């Protein structure tokens, strides 16, 4: 089983839609969680950290469920510019390494 | 503040050649890492460093060496290039407890 798993998609949604991605992780000792965004042929960029109580940044909401070992990302009112691959990232317990999921591709269509 | 700078952006090597991918950051970040990204495989950790003079292996270290003589620089050396090392390489840095800032990547082709 992979340490971090994501549905690769693609998620094809119309502009204005709400879309949610989930990501599961296998190490229960994981301590930090992030969502990254990667545009085609570009480097990944930090979208937001994920906090235990959940957190929101504009149209983006991230949540953590430690009991079920998953994190989620909700995007409201999707824009064409949201089209990208979204990477789930988990910092494993004792190793302190950041482990990346393979990403979920989002395509927002006019 | 340039962030994380990687050079070169593109490189073609012949099998058996060696080369060094350069990475420098000006944010005084303790942690630095090298990842490779291949289609369908996601980002895989090659080597990482938690500070000057300290390095450790990641998930796919074979065929690569690193050193961290200063906080700023973290070069990745390919010892004897193989076609399996054709990939996009990303260098990244961070402070403890935060997410990574990535360089713009090096696209390497080994023929």
Tab-separated table of C-alpha atoms in Angstrom:
chain	number	residue	atom	x	y	z
A	1	UNK	CA	0.000	0.000	0.000
A	2	UNK	CA	1.285	3.456	-0.887
A	3	UNK	CA	1.979	5.812	1.990
A	4	UNK	CA	-0.144	8.525	0.430
A	5	UNK	CA	-2.946	7.734	-2.025
A	6	UNK	CA	-5.018	9.983	-4.213
A	7	UNK	CA	-7.594	9.443	-6.925
A	8	UNK	CA	-5.738	10.482	-10.098
A	9	UNK	CA	-8.909	11.776	-11.763
A	10	UNK	CA	-9.364	13.610	-14.014
A	11	UNK	CA	-12.138	15.562	-12.379
A	12	UNK	CA	-13.910	17.473	-15.131
A	13	UNK	CA	-16.156	20.161	-13.673
A	14	UNK	CA	-17.922	23.241	-15.068
A	15	UNK	CA	-17.001	26.730	-13.958
A	16	UNK	CA	-18.717	27.631	-10.717
A	17	UNK	CA	-18.957	24.046	-9.480
A	18	UNK	CA	-17.825	22.798	-6.092
A	19	UNK	CA	-15.336	19.945	-6.175
A	20	UNK	CA	-13.712	17.889	-3.424
A	21	UNK	CA	-10.626	15.707	-3.369
A	22	UNK	CA	-9.675	13.182	-0.742
A	23	UNK	CA	-6.292	11.774	0.129
A	24	UNK	CA	-5.554	8.869	2.461
A	25	UNK	CA	-2.324	8.222	4.329
A	26	UNK	CA	-1.050	5.047	5.941
A	27	UNK	CA	1.210	6.279	8.745
A	28	UNK	CA	-0.891	7.089	11.794
A	29	UNK	CA	2.084	8.967	13.293
A	30	UNK	CA	2.055	11.547	10.485
A	31	UNK	CA	2.242	15.040	11.863
A	32	UNK	CA	1.957	17.628	9.101
A	33	UNK	CA	-0.249	17.796	6.057
A	34	UNK	CA	-0.269	20.022	3.006
A	35	UNK	CA	-1.959	20.545	-0.330
A	36	UNK	CA	0.164	21.591	-3.272
A	37	UNK	CA	-0.867	22.703	-6.722
A	38	UNK	CA	1.161	21.845	-9.817
A	39	UNK	CA	0.532	23.341	-13.225
A	40	UNK	CA	1.609	21.461	-16.330
A	41	UNK	CA	5.407	21.406	-16.688
A	42	UNK	CA	5.867	23.638	-13.636
A	43	UNK	CA	7.076	23.128	-10.108
A	44	UNK	CA	4.659	22.273	-7.282
A	45	UNK	CA	3.539	25.278	-5.243
A	46	UNK	CA	2.211	25.216	-1.717
A	47	UNK	CA	-1.538	25.813	-1.736
A	48	UNK	CA	-2.237	25.449	1.959
A	49	UNK	CA	-1.312	23.626	5.118
A	50	UNK	CA	-3.956	21.437	6.711
A	51	UNK	CA	-4.663	21.934	10.396
A	52	UNK	CA	-6.430	19.581	12.778
A	53	UNK	CA	-9.383	21.920	13.195
A	54	UNK	CA	-9.728	22.464	9.461
A	55	UNK	CA	-8.872	25.691	7.716
A	56	UNK	CA	-10.104	27.895	4.925
A	57	UNK	CA	-8.383	30.202	2.477
A	58	UNK	CA	-10.840	32.008	0.261
A	59	UNK	CA	-12.587	29.418	-1.928
A	60	UNK	CA	-10.412	26.597	-0.588
A	61	UNK	CA	-11.162	24.533	2.516
A	62	UNK	CA	-8.909	21.795	3.868
A	63	UNK	CA	-9.847	19.260	6.502
A	64	UNK	CA	-8.057	16.517	8.380
A	65	UNK	CA	-9.626	13.343	9.754
A	66	UNK	CA	-7.022	11.612	11.897
A	67	UNK	CA	-9.313	8.754	12.911
A	68	UNK	CA	-9.856	7.707	9.295
A	69	UNK	CA	-6.442	8.968	8.163
A	70	UNK	CA	-7.500	11.179	5.334
A	71	UNK	CA	-7.338	14.809	4.347
A	72	UNK	CA	-9.614	16.625	1.990
A	73	UNK	CA	-9.605	19.721	-0.178
A	74	UNK	CA	-12.807	21.489	-1.166
A	75	UNK	CA	-12.830	24.091	-3.923
A	76	UNK	CA	-15.912	26.272	-4.214
A	77	UNK	CA	-16.946	28.343	-7.233
A	78	UNK	CA	-14.328	26.727	-9.482
A	79	UNK	CA	-12.462	28.975	-11.909
A	80	UNK	CA	-10.774	28.047	-15.174
A	81	UNK	CA	-7.512	29.012	-13.487
A	82	UNK	CA	-8.014	26.273	-10.881
A	83	UNK	CA	-7.234	23.667	-13.551
A	84	UNK	CA	-4.103	21.901	-12.317
A	85	UNK	CA	-2.904	18.799	-10.514
A	86	UNK	CA	-3.428	18.867	-6.757
A	87	UNK	CA	-0.863	17.018	-4.672
A	88	UNK	CA	-1.477	15.738	-1.184
A	89	UNK	CA	1.624	15.825	1.038
A	90	UNK	CA	2.182	14.169	4.397
A	91	UNK	CA	5.108	14.505	6.780
A	92	UNK	CA	5.789	11.068	8.186
A	93	UNK	CA	6.289	10.609	11.928
A	94	UNK	CA	9.862	9.889	12.988
A	95	UNK	CA	11.530	10.383	9.608
A	96	UNK	CA	10.413	13.970	9.106
A	97	UNK	CA	10.321	13.335	5.361
A	98	UNK	CA	7.581	14.782	3.174
A	99	UNK	CA	5.773	12.121	1.151
A	100	UNK	CA	3.845	13.201	-1.937
A	101	UNK	CA	0.782	11.615	-3.428
A	102	UNK	CA	0.696	11.178	-7.194
A	103	UNK	CA	-1.842	13.954	-7.571
A	104	UNK	CA	-5.403	14.532	-8.696
A	105	UNK	CA	-5.970	16.259	-12.021
A	106	UNK	CA	-8.688	18.916	-12.083
A	107	UNK	CA	-9.978	20.330	-15.351
A	108	UNK	CA	-12.430	23.216	-15.012
A	109	UNK	CA	-14.389	23.772	-18.200
A	110	UNK	CA	-16.237	26.841	-19.477
B	1	UNK	CA	14.982	37.019	-2.517
B	2	UNK	CA	15.429	34.535	-5.385
B	3	UNK	CA	13.959	31.531	-3.498
B	4	UNK	CA	15.237	28.181	-4.794
B	5	UNK	CA	17.397	28.356	-7.910
B	6	UNK	CA	18.131	25.292	-9.998
B	7	UNK	CA	20.517	25.017	-12.903
B	8	UNK	CA	20.486	23.924	-15.639
B	9	UNK	CA	16.842	23.959	-16.727
B	10	UNK	CA	17.444	21.396	-19.467
B	11	UNK	CA	20.186	18.831	-20.006
B	12	UNK	CA	20.860	15.966	-22.383
B	13	UNK	CA	23.461	13.419	-21.328
B	14	UNK	CA	24.893	10.352	-22.946
B	15	UNK	CA	24.781	7.085	-21.036
B	16	UNK	CA	27.759	6.866	-18.713
B	17	UNK	CA	28.379	10.604	-18.440
B	18	UNK	CA	28.406	12.306	-15.071
B	19	UNK	CA	27.075	15.705	-14.152
B	20	UNK	CA	25.995	17.881	-11.245
B	21	UNK	CA	22.617	19.538	-10.890
B	22	UNK	CA	22.957	22.740	-8.925
B	23	UNK	CA	20.544	23.968	-6.283
B	24	UNK	CA	20.817	27.091	-4.157
B	25	UNK	CA	18.412	28.818	-1.762
B	26	UNK	CA	18.680	32.214	-0.114
B	27	UNK	CA	15.991	31.789	2.553
B	28	UNK	CA	18.255	30.275	5.245
B	29	UNK	CA	16.184	27.083	5.170
B	30	UNK	CA	17.501	24.155	7.186
B	31	UNK	CA	15.908	21.396	5.161
B	32	UNK	CA	16.708	20.712	1.510
B	33	UNK	CA	15.677	17.813	-0.689
B	34	UNK	CA	15.954	16.458	-4.171
B	35	UNK	CA	12.952	14.820	-5.813
B	36	UNK	CA	12.456	13.256	-9.197
B	37	UNK	CA	9.094	13.272	-10.925
B	38	UNK	CA	8.093	10.667	-13.464
B	39	UNK	CA	4.703	10.171	-15.134
B	40	UNK	CA	2.380	8.127	-12.928
B	41	UNK	CA	4.973	7.921	-10.134
B	42	UNK	CA	4.583	11.261	-8.445
B	43	UNK	CA	7.453	12.962	-6.678
B	44	UNK	CA	9.982	10.543	-5.224
B	45	UNK	CA	12.607	11.581	-2.708
B	46	UNK	CA	16.209	10.987	-3.793
B	47	UNK	CA	18.262	12.557	-0.986
B	48	UNK	CA	17.619	15.099	1.694
B	49	UNK	CA	19.489	17.209	4.220
B	50	UNK	CA	18.443	18.642	7.577
B	51	UNK	CA	21.353	21.054	7.764
B	52	UNK	CA	24.875	21.786	6.592
B	53	UNK	CA	27.048	18.689	6.805
B	54	UNK	CA	24.098	16.312	7.218
B	55	UNK	CA	22.583	14.274	4.389
B	56	UNK	CA	20.517	11.127	4.177
B	57	UNK	CA	19.013	8.851	1.577
B	58	UNK	CA	15.468	9.021	0.392
B	59	UNK	CA	13.356	6.531	-1.482
B	60	UNK	CA	15.428	6.282	-4.697
B	61	UNK	CA	19.068	7.194	-3.896
B	62	UNK	CA	20.929	4.754	-6.154
B	63	UNK	CA	23.051	6.433	-8.810
B	64	UNK	CA	23.030	9.812	-7.061
B	65	UNK	CA	25.265	11.562	-4.546
B	66	UNK	CA	24.733	14.761	-2.592
B	67	UNK	CA	26.689	17.001	-0.271
B	68	UNK	CA	25.705	19.955	1.901
B	69	UNK	CA	28.797	21.989	2.691
B	70	UNK	CA	26.805	25.204	3.215
B	71	UNK	CA	23.236	26.021	4.225
B	72	UNK	CA	22.603	27.563	0.812
B	73	UNK	CA	23.789	24.883	-1.618
B	74	UNK	CA	22.712	21.295	-2.177
B	75	UNK	CA	24.114	19.871	-5.433
B	76	UNK	CA	22.995	16.517	-6.840
B	77	UNK	CA	25.581	14.438	-8.662
B	78	UNK	CA	24.754	11.789	-11.214
B	79	UNK	CA	27.669	9.396	-11.129
B	80	UNK	CA	27.160	7.493	-14.398
B	81	UNK	CA	23.992	8.509	-16.182
B	82	UNK	CA	21.543	5.825	-17.283
B	83	UNK	CA	18.379	6.128	-19.422
B	84	UNK	CA	16.343	5.245	-16.291
B	85	UNK	CA	17.458	8.576	-14.846
B	86	UNK	CA	15.589	10.495	-17.526
B	87	UNK	CA	13.213	12.558	-15.433
B	88	UNK	CA	12.344	15.979	-14.115
B	89	UNK	CA	14.377	16.835	-11.021
B	90	UNK	CA	13.168	19.263	-8.387
B	91	UNK	CA	15.142	20.745	-5.551
B	92	UNK	CA	13.194	22.059	-2.580
B	93	UNK	CA	13.869	23.741	0.737
B	94	UNK	CA	11.903	24.468	3.883
B	95	UNK	CA	12.024	25.432	7.504
B	96	UNK	CA	11.160	22.835	10.132
B	97	UNK	CA	7.423	22.292	10.326
B	98	UNK	CA	6.597	24.083	7.074
B	99	UNK	CA	5.989	23.037	3.502
B	100	UNK	CA	8.576	23.032	0.771
B	101	UNK	CA	9.435	25.773	-1.673
B	102	UNK	CA	10.466	24.203	-4.976
B	103	UNK	CA	12.880	25.254	-7.646
B	104	UNK	CA	11.652	25.395	-11.230
B	105	UNK	CA	13.128	21.998	-12.073
B	106	UNK	CA	15.705	20.429	-14.358
B	107	UNK	CA	14.505	18.344	-17.284
B	108	UNK	CA	17.125	15.651	-17.840
B	109	UNK	CA	17.244	13.287	-20.787
B	110	UNK	CA	19.766	10.452	-20.896
B	111	UNK	CA	20.294	8.915	-24.326
